[in-house]
Coordinates of C-alpha atoms in Angstrom, one line a residue:
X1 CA -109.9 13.9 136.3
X2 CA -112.7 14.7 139.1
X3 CA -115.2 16.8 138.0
X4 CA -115.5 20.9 139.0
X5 CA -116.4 21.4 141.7
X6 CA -116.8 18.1 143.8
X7 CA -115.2 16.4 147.3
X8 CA -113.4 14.2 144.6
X9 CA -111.6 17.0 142.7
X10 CA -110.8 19.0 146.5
X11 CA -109.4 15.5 147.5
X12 CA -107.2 15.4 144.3
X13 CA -106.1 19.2 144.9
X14 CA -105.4 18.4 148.2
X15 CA -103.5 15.6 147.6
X16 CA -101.1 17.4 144.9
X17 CA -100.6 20.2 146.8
X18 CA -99.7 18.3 149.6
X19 CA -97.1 16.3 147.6
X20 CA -95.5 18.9 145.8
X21 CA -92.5 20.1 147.6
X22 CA -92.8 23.7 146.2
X23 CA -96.1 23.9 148.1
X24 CA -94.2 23.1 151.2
X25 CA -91.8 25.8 150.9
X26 CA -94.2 28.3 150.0
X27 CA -97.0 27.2 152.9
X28 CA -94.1 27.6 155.6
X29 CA -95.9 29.7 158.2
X30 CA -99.4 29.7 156.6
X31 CA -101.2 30.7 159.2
X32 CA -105.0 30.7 159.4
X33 CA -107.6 28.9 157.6
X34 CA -109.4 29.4 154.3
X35 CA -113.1 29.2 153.0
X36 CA -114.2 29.4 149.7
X37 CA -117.5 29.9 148.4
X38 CA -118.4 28.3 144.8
X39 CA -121.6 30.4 144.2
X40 CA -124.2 28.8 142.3
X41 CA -124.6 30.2 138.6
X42 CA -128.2 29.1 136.6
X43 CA -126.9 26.6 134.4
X44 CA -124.0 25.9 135.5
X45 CA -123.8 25.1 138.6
X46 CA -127.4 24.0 140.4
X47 CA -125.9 25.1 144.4
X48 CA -123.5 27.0 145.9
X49 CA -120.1 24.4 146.7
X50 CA -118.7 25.3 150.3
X51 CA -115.0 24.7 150.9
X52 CA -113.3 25.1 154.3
X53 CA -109.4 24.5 154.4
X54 CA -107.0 23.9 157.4
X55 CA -103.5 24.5 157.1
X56 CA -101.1 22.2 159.1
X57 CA -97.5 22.4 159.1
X58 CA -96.2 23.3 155.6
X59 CA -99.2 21.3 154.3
X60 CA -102.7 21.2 154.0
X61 CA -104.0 19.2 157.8
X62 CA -107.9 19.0 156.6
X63 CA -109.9 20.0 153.7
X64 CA -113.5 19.2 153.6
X65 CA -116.8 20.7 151.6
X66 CA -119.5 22.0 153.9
X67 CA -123.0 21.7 153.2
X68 CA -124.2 25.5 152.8
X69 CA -122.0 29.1 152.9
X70 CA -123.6 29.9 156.5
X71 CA -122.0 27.0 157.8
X72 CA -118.4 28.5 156.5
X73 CA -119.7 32.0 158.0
X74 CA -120.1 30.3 161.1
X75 CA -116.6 29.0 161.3
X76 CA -115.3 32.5 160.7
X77 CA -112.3 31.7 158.9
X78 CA -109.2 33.8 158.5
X79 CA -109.7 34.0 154.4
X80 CA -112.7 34.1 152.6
X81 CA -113.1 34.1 148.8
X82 CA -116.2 34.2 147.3
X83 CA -117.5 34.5 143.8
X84 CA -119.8 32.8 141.2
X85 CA -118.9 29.6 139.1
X86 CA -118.2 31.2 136.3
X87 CA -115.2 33.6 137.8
X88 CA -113.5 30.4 139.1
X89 CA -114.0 28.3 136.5
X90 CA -111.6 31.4 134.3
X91 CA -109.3 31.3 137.5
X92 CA -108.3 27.9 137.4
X93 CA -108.0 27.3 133.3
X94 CA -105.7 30.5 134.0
X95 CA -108.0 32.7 131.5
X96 CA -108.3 35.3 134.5
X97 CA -105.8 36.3 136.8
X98 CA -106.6 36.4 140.6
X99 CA -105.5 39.6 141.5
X100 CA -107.3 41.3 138.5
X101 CA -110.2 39.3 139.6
X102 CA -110.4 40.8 143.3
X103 CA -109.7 44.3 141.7
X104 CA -112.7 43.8 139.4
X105 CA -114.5 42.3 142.1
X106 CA -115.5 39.4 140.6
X107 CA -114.0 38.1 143.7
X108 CA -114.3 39.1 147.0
X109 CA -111.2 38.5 149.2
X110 CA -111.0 38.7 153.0
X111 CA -107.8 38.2 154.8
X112 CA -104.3 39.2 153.8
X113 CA -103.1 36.8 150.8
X114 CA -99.6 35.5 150.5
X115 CA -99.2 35.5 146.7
X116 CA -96.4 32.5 146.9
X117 CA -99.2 30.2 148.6
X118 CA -101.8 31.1 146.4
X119 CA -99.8 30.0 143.1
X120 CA -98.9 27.0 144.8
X121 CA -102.7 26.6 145.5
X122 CA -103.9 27.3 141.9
X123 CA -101.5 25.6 140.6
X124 CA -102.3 22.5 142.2
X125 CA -105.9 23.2 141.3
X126 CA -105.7 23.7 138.0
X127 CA -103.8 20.6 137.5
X128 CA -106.8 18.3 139.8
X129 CA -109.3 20.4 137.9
X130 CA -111.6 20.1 134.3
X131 CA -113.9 22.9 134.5
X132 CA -117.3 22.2 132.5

């Protein structure tokens, strides 16, 4: 399995969300792309990871890791999550639930979330994913 984070273990999520035809379903009229923002955590993770997604039709059209979070700020995109290593490491073993995390605040959520696409998204990175 690709190591947390890396453009190996986005290519696998990709690639298994685009294949799985419950993802389809649920990313029918996705609208809007999506940035995350793997903050750096002393430790654990030496700099921030940069993710910027682009939906296409009922899949995922481009995925790719940008080199620093201004670079995603400067692409403005439609949804924005944001929060430290740690917090998304607990997200995708499923020891933290996303919507408690966002209530917390452990991480920050722009845009309007459709709940079906986001389990589809987890689930698909969970399964590409081996946190260390």
């Amino acid at each position: 399995m690709p190591k947390f984070p890396s453009k190996e273990w986005l290519d696998e999520a990709v690639r298994l969300t685009n294949a799985d035809p419950e993802c389809a379903i649920a990313g029918k009229g996705w609208k809007g792309d999506f940035g995350a923002i793997i903050e750096a955590e002393k430790g654990k993770l030496d700099t921030s990871f940069v993710v910027h997604v682009e939906p296409g039709d009922c899949d995922i059209k481009r995925a790719r890791v940008l080199s620093d979070p201004d670079d995603l700020e400067e692409l403005e995109p439609v949804y924005l999550a944001r929060a430290p290593y740690s917090v998304w490491k607990q997200l995708l073993l499923g020891t933290l639930d996303p919507v408690e995390a966002v209530l917390k605040r452990a991480s920050p959520c722009g845009g309007t979330c459709s709940p079906s696409s986001n389990a589809c998204a987890t689930r698909a990175s969970r399964t590409a994913s081996s946190p260390r």
